[in-house]
Amino acid sequence: MWWRDAVVYQIYPRSFADSSGDGVGDLDGLRARLEYLQWLGVDAVWLSPIYRSPMADFGYDVSDYCDVDPLFGDLATFDALLEEARARGLRVLLDWVPNHTSDQHPWFVESRASRDSPKRSWYRWRDGSPDAPPNNWPAAFGGGGAWTWDEGTEQWYLHTFLPQQPDLNWDEPAVVAAMHDVLRFWLDRGVDGFRADVVHLIGKDPSLADVTDLDIVGTHDYAGTHVLLRGIRQVLDSYPGERMMVGEINLRETALIAPYVGDDELNLAFDFESLFVPWEARAWRERIAHVEAIMGDRWPTWVFSNHDQPRIRTRLGGSEERARAASLMVLTLRGTPFLYAGEELGLEDAVVPPERMVDPGGRDGCRAPIPWTRDDDHGWLAEPWLPWPPEPSQRSVEAQRAEPSSFLHLARGLLEARRASAALRTGTLRLLNGAPDEVLAYERAAGEDRRRVWVNFGPDAAALPSEWVADLRTDDGDAGAPLDVDTAAILRPR
């Protein structure tokens, strides 16, 4: 199961690298940077949506699942990217958006045409009056209710997100078949798997009853979804090469997320509860123990940031030391780490003035472009679609590759250590006692390979336990001096 060993690098294509000079990242720009990803040492890349889209939600409103939006290239461009990625030992995952389409998708255009349309049942339509939606469900992004009245056919349609993103009706067998065919289209091209956007929402209680908790995106957990996931897993398992799917299960409770992972459902599921843990050793010790207890034999994931959430440094008050420690954690805990592009550079969110804000969900800051060079254009051919993150010259790939003590070299070193250690890739995890109160310590083990991780959450240096120091050796075999560690260190006792 390659995905247990892997570190997956998330790329937001619009913000990664531009080859066309329009200020928007594209597939050829990404292809030109594959050497960097190989040098960095990640194992797989996940691309946020590249499908044809009107871009009301920047690609998460899909108008054609089986084509590439011209903004990013075309199918031939994607095939070339896939071929070169494979030659460099990189696997490729695509973002799949199964809960909703664009309102400009031909399926919805036909569904909306009349109540008698053959595709009317492909979406969730309900009777009512223009002033009384079918239930009290709110839409995401604070945009009001999750229902829009269609004047032409005098019914409501459901959209968990924007009105331009109508929800598909997965109770309709034809929808299931069509979406399975979408998966097959990309699997036939050779992709290694998918990240499934809010996949827990594809099944919905047919009663569509009112909810008491008005955060429907975060609380919807319908048992019928598991049947649908088993059908999706059968499609993946029918292909060679251990194709996989990681699901966005936006429930924020590990106990609710775990049942979606298994031998016949999702291979992995994102657990976003870690995004809200206070920066305290005790809180993280409790968090890790909770994940270990709930997940058991299931394989966890670790996500500290993504295209929807603030970057690590921003969330941790701008502290580089804390961000370095967090990077150590995400790459050494038991589970599959997902590393958002730019986190290896220690980037912060951009400060986006009101006139340049474009995202309906207010997520522009974490989507700022990647600075590649020290130059004023930072390796882009035109002014990018969003402002730069802070300190783009100093934080650029060029500057940090040239500086051995940089955040980038820390990340690369951690990836190298992980790749060289069975314990760090797939070993067990045991929380260690005896560390100072502000220190989190744990051991990863696989056979004879043992690695100890020590993370200092405090403002001052912390002394290592004497038994650890006694076990450390320098390259020439002499006992190493006690380490004065402000951020973190990987230790291997002998």
Coordinates of C-alpha atoms in Angstrom, one line a residue:
M1 CA 0.0 0.0 0.0
W2 CA 2.1 2.8 -1.3
W3 CA -0.1 5.5 0.2
R4 CA 0.9 4.4 3.7
D5 CA 4.5 5.2 3.0
A6 CA 4.0 8.3 1.0
V7 CA 4.1 12.0 1.7
V8 CA 1.5 13.7 -0.5
Y9 CA 2.2 17.3 -1.6
Q10 CA -0.9 19.3 -2.3
I11 CA -0.7 21.7 -5.3
Y12 CA -3.2 24.5 -5.8
P13 CA -2.5 24.8 -9.6
R14 CA -3.5 28.5 -9.9
S15 CA -0.8 29.5 -7.4
F16 CA 2.0 27.1 -8.1
A17 CA 3.8 28.1 -11.4
D18 CA 2.8 30.0 -14.5
S19 CA 4.1 29.2 -18.0
S20 CA 1.7 31.2 -20.1
G21 CA 2.2 34.7 -18.8
D22 CA -1.4 35.3 -17.7
G23 CA -0.5 35.4 -14.0
V24 CA -2.3 32.1 -13.3
G25 CA -0.5 28.8 -12.6
D26 CA -1.0 26.0 -15.1
L27 CA 0.0 22.4 -15.9
D28 CA 3.1 23.3 -18.0
G29 CA 4.3 25.5 -15.1
L30 CA 3.9 22.6 -12.8
R31 CA 5.7 20.3 -15.2
A32 CA 8.6 22.6 -15.3
R33 CA 8.9 22.4 -11.5
L34 CA 8.8 18.6 -11.1
E35 CA 12.6 18.6 -10.7
Y36 CA 12.1 20.6 -7.5
L37 CA 9.5 18.2 -6.2
Q38 CA 11.8 15.3 -6.9
W39 CA 14.7 17.1 -5.2
L40 CA 12.5 17.9 -2.2
G41 CA 11.6 14.3 -1.8
V42 CA 7.8 14.0 -1.8
D43 CA 6.2 10.9 -3.1
A44 CA 2.9 12.0 -4.7
V45 CA 1.2 15.2 -5.8
W46 CA -2.5 16.0 -5.4
L47 CA -3.8 18.6 -7.8
S48 CA -6.8 20.8 -6.7
P49 CA -9.4 20.8 -9.5
I50 CA -8.2 21.3 -13.1
Y51 CA -11.5 20.5 -14.8
R52 CA -13.4 22.9 -17.1
S53 CA -15.2 25.3 -14.8
P54 CA -16.8 28.8 -14.8
M55 CA -14.6 29.3 -11.7
A56 CA -17.4 30.6 -9.4
D57 CA -15.6 28.5 -6.7
F58 CA -12.2 28.3 -8.5
G59 CA -12.7 24.8 -10.0
Y60 CA -14.9 23.2 -7.4
D61 CA -17.8 24.1 -9.7
V62 CA -17.2 21.6 -12.5
S63 CA -18.8 22.0 -15.9
D64 CA -17.0 19.0 -17.5
Y65 CA -15.4 16.3 -15.4
C66 CA -13.6 14.8 -18.4
D67 CA -11.6 17.7 -19.7
V68 CA -9.0 20.2 -18.5
D69 CA -9.9 23.9 -18.3
P70 CA -8.0 25.9 -20.9
L71 CA -6.7 28.1 -18.1
F72 CA -4.5 25.2 -17.1
G73 CA -3.9 23.5 -20.5
D74 CA -5.6 20.5 -22.1
L75 CA -5.7 16.8 -21.9
A76 CA -2.5 16.4 -23.9
T77 CA -0.8 18.8 -21.4
F78 CA -2.0 16.7 -18.5
D79 CA -0.9 13.4 -20.2
A80 CA 2.6 14.9 -20.6
L81 CA 2.7 16.0 -17.0
L82 CA 1.6 12.5 -15.8
E83 CA 4.2 10.8 -17.9
E84 CA 7.1 13.0 -16.6
A85 CA 5.8 12.8 -13.0
R86 CA 5.9 9.0 -13.3
A87 CA 9.4 9.1 -14.8
R88 CA 10.5 11.1 -11.7
G89 CA 8.9 8.6 -9.3
L90 CA 6.0 10.8 -8.4
R91 CA 2.4 9.6 -8.2
V92 CA -0.5 11.9 -9.2
L93 CA -3.8 12.3 -7.5
L94 CA -6.7 14.4 -8.8
D95 CA -9.3 16.3 -6.9
W96 CA -12.7 14.7 -7.6
V97 CA -15.9 16.8 -6.8
P98 CA -18.7 14.3 -6.4
N99 CA -21.3 16.2 -4.3
H100 CA -22.1 18.9 -6.8
T101 CA -21.5 20.2 -10.3
S102 CA -21.5 23.7 -11.8
D103 CA -24.9 25.1 -12.8
Q104 CA -23.4 25.3 -16.3
H105 CA -22.7 21.6 -16.5
P106 CA -24.8 20.1 -19.3
W107 CA -26.4 17.7 -16.8
F108 CA -27.8 20.6 -14.8
V109 CA -28.7 22.6 -17.9
E110 CA -30.8 19.7 -19.0
S111 CA -32.2 19.0 -15.6
R112 CA -33.3 22.6 -15.2
A113 CA -35.0 22.7 -18.6
S114 CA -38.3 21.3 -17.4
R115 CA -39.8 19.1 -14.8
D116 CA -40.1 16.4 -17.4
S117 CA -36.4 16.4 -18.3
P118 CA -34.8 13.0 -18.3
K119 CA -32.1 14.4 -16.0
R120 CA -34.5 16.1 -13.6
S121 CA -33.8 13.4 -11.0
W122 CA -30.1 13.9 -11.3
Y123 CA -30.3 16.8 -8.9
R124 CA -32.4 17.4 -5.8
W125 CA -35.5 19.4 -6.7
R126 CA -38.3 20.0 -4.3
D127 CA -41.7 21.7 -4.4
G128 CA -42.6 24.7 -2.4
S129 CA -43.5 28.4 -2.7
P130 CA -40.9 31.1 -3.6
D131 CA -40.9 32.4 0.0
A132 CA -40.7 29.0 1.8
P133 CA -37.6 26.8 1.1
P134 CA -38.0 23.0 1.7
N135 CA -35.9 23.1 4.9
N136 CA -33.7 25.3 7.1
W137 CA -30.3 24.1 5.7
P138 CA -27.8 26.9 5.3
A139 CA -25.2 27.0 2.5
A140 CA -21.5 27.2 3.1
F141 CA -19.6 30.5 3.0
G142 CA -22.3 32.3 4.9
G143 CA -24.3 32.8 1.7
G144 CA -27.8 32.3 3.0
G145 CA -29.9 29.2 2.6
A146 CA -29.0 26.0 0.7
W147 CA -31.9 26.2 -1.7
T148 CA -32.5 28.4 -4.7
W149 CA -35.9 28.9 -6.4
D150 CA -36.0 28.3 -10.1
E151 CA -38.5 30.5 -11.7
G152 CA -38.6 28.5 -14.9
T153 CA -39.8 25.3 -13.4
E154 CA -41.1 26.7 -10.1
Q155 CA -39.2 24.3 -7.8
W156 CA -36.3 24.6 -5.4
Y157 CA -32.9 23.0 -6.0
L158 CA -30.4 22.1 -3.3
H159 CA -26.9 23.5 -3.2
T160 CA -24.8 22.9 -0.1
F161 CA -22.4 25.5 -1.3
L162 CA -22.9 28.3 -3.8
P163 CA -26.1 28.6 -5.9
Q164 CA -23.8 27.9 -8.9
Q165 CA -23.0 24.5 -7.4
P166 CA -26.2 22.4 -7.4
D167 CA -26.0 19.1 -5.5
L168 CA -26.1 15.9 -7.4
N169 CA -28.7 13.3 -6.4
W170 CA -26.7 10.1 -5.6
D171 CA -30.0 8.3 -5.0
E172 CA -30.4 8.2 -8.8
P173 CA -28.6 5.2 -10.2
A174 CA -27.8 7.0 -13.4
V175 CA -25.8 9.6 -11.4
V176 CA -23.8 6.8 -9.7
A177 CA -23.0 5.2 -13.1
A178 CA -22.0 8.6 -14.6
M179 CA -19.7 9.5 -11.7
H180 CA -18.1 6.0 -11.7
D181 CA -17.4 6.6 -15.4
V182 CA -15.7 9.9 -14.5
L183 CA -13.3 8.0 -12.2
R184 CA -12.7 5.4 -15.0
F185 CA -11.9 8.2 -17.4
W186 CA -9.0 9.4 -15.3
L187 CA -7.9 6.0 -14.0
D188 CA -7.6 4.8 -17.7
R189 CA -5.3 7.8 -18.3
G190 CA -3.1 6.5 -15.4
V191 CA -3.8 8.6 -12.3
D192 CA -3.0 7.0 -9.1
G193 CA -6.1 8.1 -7.2
F194 CA -8.2 10.9 -6.0
R195 CA -8.9 13.3 -3.2
A196 CA -12.7 13.3 -2.9
D197 CA -14.2 16.7 -2.0
V198 CA -16.8 16.6 0.9
V199 CA -17.5 13.0 -0.1
H200 CA -19.5 12.5 3.1
L201 CA -22.2 14.7 1.6
I202 CA -23.1 12.6 -1.4
G203 CA -25.6 10.5 0.6
K204 CA -28.4 12.4 2.1
D205 CA -31.4 11.4 4.2
P206 CA -34.3 11.4 1.8
S207 CA -36.5 13.2 4.3
L208 CA -34.2 16.3 4.0
A209 CA -35.4 17.2 7.5
D210 CA -34.6 20.5 9.3
V211 CA -31.4 20.5 11.4
T212 CA -30.8 21.9 14.8
D213 CA -27.1 22.5 14.2
L214 CA -27.1 24.9 11.3
D215 CA -23.6 24.0 10.2
I216 CA -24.9 21.4 7.8
V217 CA -21.5 20.9 6.0
G218 CA -19.9 20.0 9.3
T219 CA -22.7 17.8 10.8
H220 CA -24.2 15.8 7.9
D221 CA -23.4 12.1 8.5
Y222 CA -25.9 9.8 6.7
A223 CA -25.4 6.0 7.0
G224 CA -26.4 5.6 3.3
T225 CA -23.2 7.3 2.2
H226 CA -21.3 4.2 3.2
V227 CA -23.1 2.1 0.5
L228 CA -22.1 4.6 -2.1
L229 CA -18.5 4.6 -0.9
R230 CA -18.3 0.8 -1.2
G231 CA -19.4 1.1 -4.9
I232 CA -16.7 3.7 -5.5
R233 CA -14.1 1.5 -3.9
Q234 CA -15.0 -1.3 -6.2
V235 CA -14.2 0.9 -9.2
L236 CA -10.8 1.8 -7.7
D237 CA -10.0 -1.8 -6.8
S238 CA -10.8 -3.0 -10.3
Y239 CA -7.6 -1.3 -11.5
P240 CA -4.1 -2.4 -11.0
G241 CA -1.5 -0.5 -9.0
E242 CA -3.3 0.1 -5.7
R243 CA -5.3 3.1 -6.9
M244 CA -6.6 5.0 -3.9
M245 CA -9.0 7.6 -2.6
V246 CA -8.6 10.0 0.4
G247 CA -11.9 11.6 1.4
E248 CA -12.6 15.0 2.8
I249 CA -14.9 14.1 5.7
N250 CA -15.7 17.5 7.1
L251 CA -17.0 16.2 10.5
R252 CA -14.1 17.4 12.7
E253 CA -14.5 14.5 15.1
T254 CA -12.1 11.5 14.7
A255 CA -14.8 9.1 16.0
L256 CA -17.2 10.2 13.2
I257 CA -14.5 10.1 10.5
A258 CA -13.0 6.7 11.3
P259 CA -16.0 4.6 10.1
Y260 CA -15.5 6.0 6.5
V261 CA -12.0 4.3 6.3
G262 CA -11.8 0.6 5.7
D263 CA -11.0 -2.3 3.4
D264 CA -14.1 -1.6 1.4
E265 CA -14.6 2.2 1.7
L266 CA -12.0 5.0 1.7
N267 CA -8.3 4.2 1.9
L268 CA -7.8 7.4 3.9
A269 CA -9.9 10.2 5.3
F270 CA -8.8 13.7 6.2
D271 CA -9.1 14.5 9.9
F272 CA -9.2 18.3 10.4
E273 CA -9.5 18.2 14.1
S274 CA -5.7 18.7 14.3
L275 CA -6.1 22.2 12.8
F276 CA -7.8 23.4 16.0
V277 CA -5.5 21.9 18.7
P278 CA -3.8 24.6 20.9
W279 CA -0.1 25.0 20.6
E280 CA 0.6 23.1 23.9
A281 CA 2.5 19.9 24.5
R282 CA -0.3 18.5 26.7
A283 CA -3.0 19.2 24.2
W284 CA -1.0 17.5 21.4
R285 CA -0.2 14.6 23.6
E286 CA -4.0 14.1 24.2
R287 CA -4.7 14.6 20.5
I288 CA -2.2 12.0 19.4
A289 CA -3.4 9.5 22.0
H290 CA -7.0 10.1 20.9
V291 CA -6.2 9.5 17.2
E292 CA -4.3 6.3 18.1
A293 CA -7.1 5.0 20.2
I294 CA -9.9 5.8 17.7
M295 CA -8.1 4.8 14.5
G296 CA -6.6 1.6 15.7
D297 CA -5.6 -0.5 12.7
R298 CA -7.0 2.2 10.3
W299 CA -4.3 4.4 8.8
P300 CA -4.6 8.1 10.0
T301 CA -3.8 11.2 8.0
W302 CA -2.2 14.4 9.3
V303 CA -3.1 17.7 7.8
F304 CA -1.8 21.0 9.3
S305 CA -2.9 23.3 6.5
N306 CA -4.5 23.3 3.0
H307 CA -6.1 25.6 0.4
D308 CA -9.0 26.2 2.7
Q309 CA -7.2 26.9 6.0
P310 CA -4.6 29.3 7.2
R311 CA -1.0 28.3 6.8
I312 CA 0.9 26.9 9.7
R313 CA 3.0 30.0 10.5
T314 CA -0.1 32.2 10.2
R315 CA -2.1 30.0 12.6
L316 CA 0.8 29.9 15.0
G317 CA 1.2 33.6 15.3
G318 CA 3.9 34.0 12.6
S319 CA 6.5 32.1 14.6
E320 CA 9.1 30.3 12.5
E321 CA 10.2 28.2 15.5
R322 CA 6.7 26.9 16.0
A323 CA 6.2 26.2 12.3
R324 CA 9.5 24.2 12.2
A325 CA 8.3 22.1 15.1
A326 CA 4.9 21.6 13.5
S327 CA 6.7 20.5 10.3
L328 CA 8.6 17.9 12.3
M329 CA 5.4 16.6 13.8
V330 CA 3.4 16.3 10.6
L331 CA 6.3 14.3 9.0
T332 CA 6.9 11.9 11.9
L333 CA 3.5 11.0 13.3
R334 CA 2.0 7.7 12.5
G335 CA -0.1 8.1 9.3
T336 CA 0.1 9.7 5.9
P337 CA 1.2 13.4 5.9
F338 CA -0.3 15.8 3.4
L339 CA 2.0 18.8 2.9
Y340 CA 0.5 21.9 1.3
A341 CA 2.7 23.5 -1.3
G342 CA 4.7 26.4 0.3
E343 CA 4.7 24.9 3.8
E344 CA 8.2 23.6 3.2
L345 CA 9.2 27.2 2.7
G346 CA 7.7 28.4 5.9
L347 CA 5.3 30.8 4.1
E348 CA 2.6 32.8 5.8
D349 CA -0.8 33.8 4.4
A350 CA -0.7 36.9 2.1
V351 CA -2.4 40.0 3.3
V352 CA -5.0 40.6 0.6
P353 CA -6.5 44.0 0.3
P354 CA -10.3 44.2 -0.3
E355 CA -10.0 45.2 -3.9
R356 CA -8.1 42.0 -4.7
M357 CA -10.2 39.5 -2.8
V358 CA -11.8 37.0 -5.1
D359 CA -12.7 33.9 -3.1
P360 CA -16.4 33.5 -1.9
G361 CA -15.1 31.7 1.2
G362 CA -12.5 34.3 2.2
R363 CA -9.6 31.9 1.6
D364 CA -7.4 34.1 -0.6
G365 CA -4.5 34.5 1.9
C366 CA -3.5 30.8 2.0
R367 CA -3.7 30.6 -1.8
A368 CA -1.0 33.2 -2.5
P369 CA 1.4 32.3 -5.3
I370 CA 4.6 30.3 -4.6
P371 CA 7.7 32.6 -4.9
W372 CA 10.4 30.7 -6.9
T373 CA 13.2 33.3 -7.3
R374 CA 14.6 36.3 -5.4
D375 CA 13.8 38.6 -8.4
D376 CA 10.9 41.1 -8.3
D377 CA 8.8 38.7 -10.4
H378 CA 9.7 35.7 -8.2
G379 CA 9.8 33.4 -11.2
W380 CA 6.4 34.3 -12.6
L381 CA 5.9 35.7 -16.1
A382 CA 3.3 38.3 -15.0
E383 CA 1.7 39.8 -11.9
P384 CA 0.0 36.8 -10.3
W385 CA -3.7 36.6 -9.7
L386 CA -3.2 37.1 -5.9
P387 CA -0.6 39.1 -3.9
W388 CA 2.6 37.6 -2.7
P389 CA 3.0 36.1 0.7
P390 CA 5.2 38.1 3.2
E391 CA 9.0 38.2 2.4
P392 CA 8.7 36.6 -1.0
S393 CA 12.4 37.1 -1.9
Q394 CA 13.8 35.7 1.4
R395 CA 11.2 32.9 1.4
S396 CA 11.7 31.9 -2.3
V397 CA 12.8 28.5 -3.4
E398 CA 15.9 30.0 -4.9
A399 CA 17.0 31.7 -1.7
Q400 CA 16.3 28.8 0.6
R401 CA 17.9 26.2 -1.6
A402 CA 21.1 28.2 -1.3
E403 CA 20.9 28.4 2.5
P404 CA 21.6 25.1 4.4
S405 CA 19.9 26.3 7.6
S406 CA 16.7 27.4 5.8
F407 CA 13.2 26.1 6.5
L408 CA 13.3 24.3 3.1
H409 CA 16.4 22.3 4.0
L410 CA 14.8 21.4 7.3
A411 CA 11.8 20.0 5.4
R412 CA 14.0 18.2 2.9
G413 CA 16.0 16.7 5.7
L414 CA 12.9 15.5 7.4
L415 CA 11.6 13.9 4.2
E416 CA 15.0 12.2 3.7
A417 CA 15.0 10.9 7.2
R418 CA 11.4 9.6 6.8
R419 CA 12.3 7.9 3.5
A420 CA 15.3 6.2 5.1
S421 CA 13.4 4.9 8.1
A422 CA 10.7 2.1 8.2
A423 CA 9.9 3.3 11.7
L424 CA 9.0 6.8 10.5
R425 CA 7.1 5.6 7.5
T426 CA 5.0 2.8 8.8
G427 CA 6.0 2.0 12.4
T428 CA 4.1 2.0 15.6
L429 CA 3.8 5.1 17.8
R430 CA 4.4 5.2 21.5
L431 CA 4.1 8.4 23.6
L432 CA 7.0 8.7 25.9
N433 CA 7.0 9.7 29.6
G434 CA 9.6 11.6 31.5
A435 CA 9.9 14.7 29.2
P436 CA 9.5 18.2 30.6
D437 CA 6.0 19.6 30.7
E438 CA 6.5 21.7 27.6
V439 CA 7.9 18.9 25.6
L440 CA 6.1 16.3 23.5
A441 CA 8.1 13.0 23.0
Y442 CA 7.2 9.9 21.1
E443 CA 8.9 6.8 19.6
R444 CA 8.3 5.3 16.3
A445 CA 9.4 1.7 15.9
A446 CA 9.5 -1.0 13.1
G447 CA 11.5 -4.0 13.9
E448 CA 15.0 -2.9 14.9
D449 CA 14.5 0.6 13.6
R450 CA 13.5 3.0 16.4
R451 CA 13.2 6.8 16.1
R452 CA 12.5 9.2 18.9
V453 CA 11.0 12.6 18.3
W454 CA 11.3 15.4 20.8
V455 CA 9.2 18.6 20.2
N456 CA 9.7 21.6 22.5
F457 CA 6.6 23.8 22.7
G458 CA 8.1 26.2 25.2
P459 CA 10.0 29.4 24.7
D460 CA 13.3 28.2 26.2
A461 CA 15.7 25.4 25.4
A462 CA 14.9 22.1 27.1
A463 CA 17.4 19.5 28.2
L464 CA 17.1 16.0 26.8
P465 CA 16.7 13.1 29.3
S466 CA 20.0 11.8 30.4
E467 CA 19.3 8.3 29.0
W468 CA 18.7 9.8 25.6
V469 CA 21.9 11.8 25.6
A470 CA 23.9 8.7 26.6
D471 CA 22.6 6.9 23.6
L472 CA 23.4 9.6 21.1
R473 CA 26.7 9.3 19.1
T474 CA 28.4 11.7 16.7
D475 CA 29.6 10.4 13.3
D476 CA 33.0 9.5 14.8
G477 CA 31.5 7.4 17.5
D478 CA 32.0 9.8 20.4
A479 CA 29.2 10.7 22.8
G480 CA 27.4 13.7 21.6
A481 CA 27.1 16.8 23.7
P482 CA 23.7 17.5 25.2
L483 CA 21.5 19.1 22.5
D484 CA 20.3 22.6 23.1
V485 CA 17.1 22.4 21.1
D486 CA 14.7 25.4 20.6
T487 CA 12.5 23.7 18.1
A488 CA 12.7 20.0 17.5
A489 CA 15.1 17.1 16.7
I490 CA 14.8 13.5 15.5
L491 CA 16.7 11.2 17.8
R492 CA 17.7 7.5 17.3
P493 CA 18.8 5.8 20.5
R494 CA 21.3 2.9 20.3

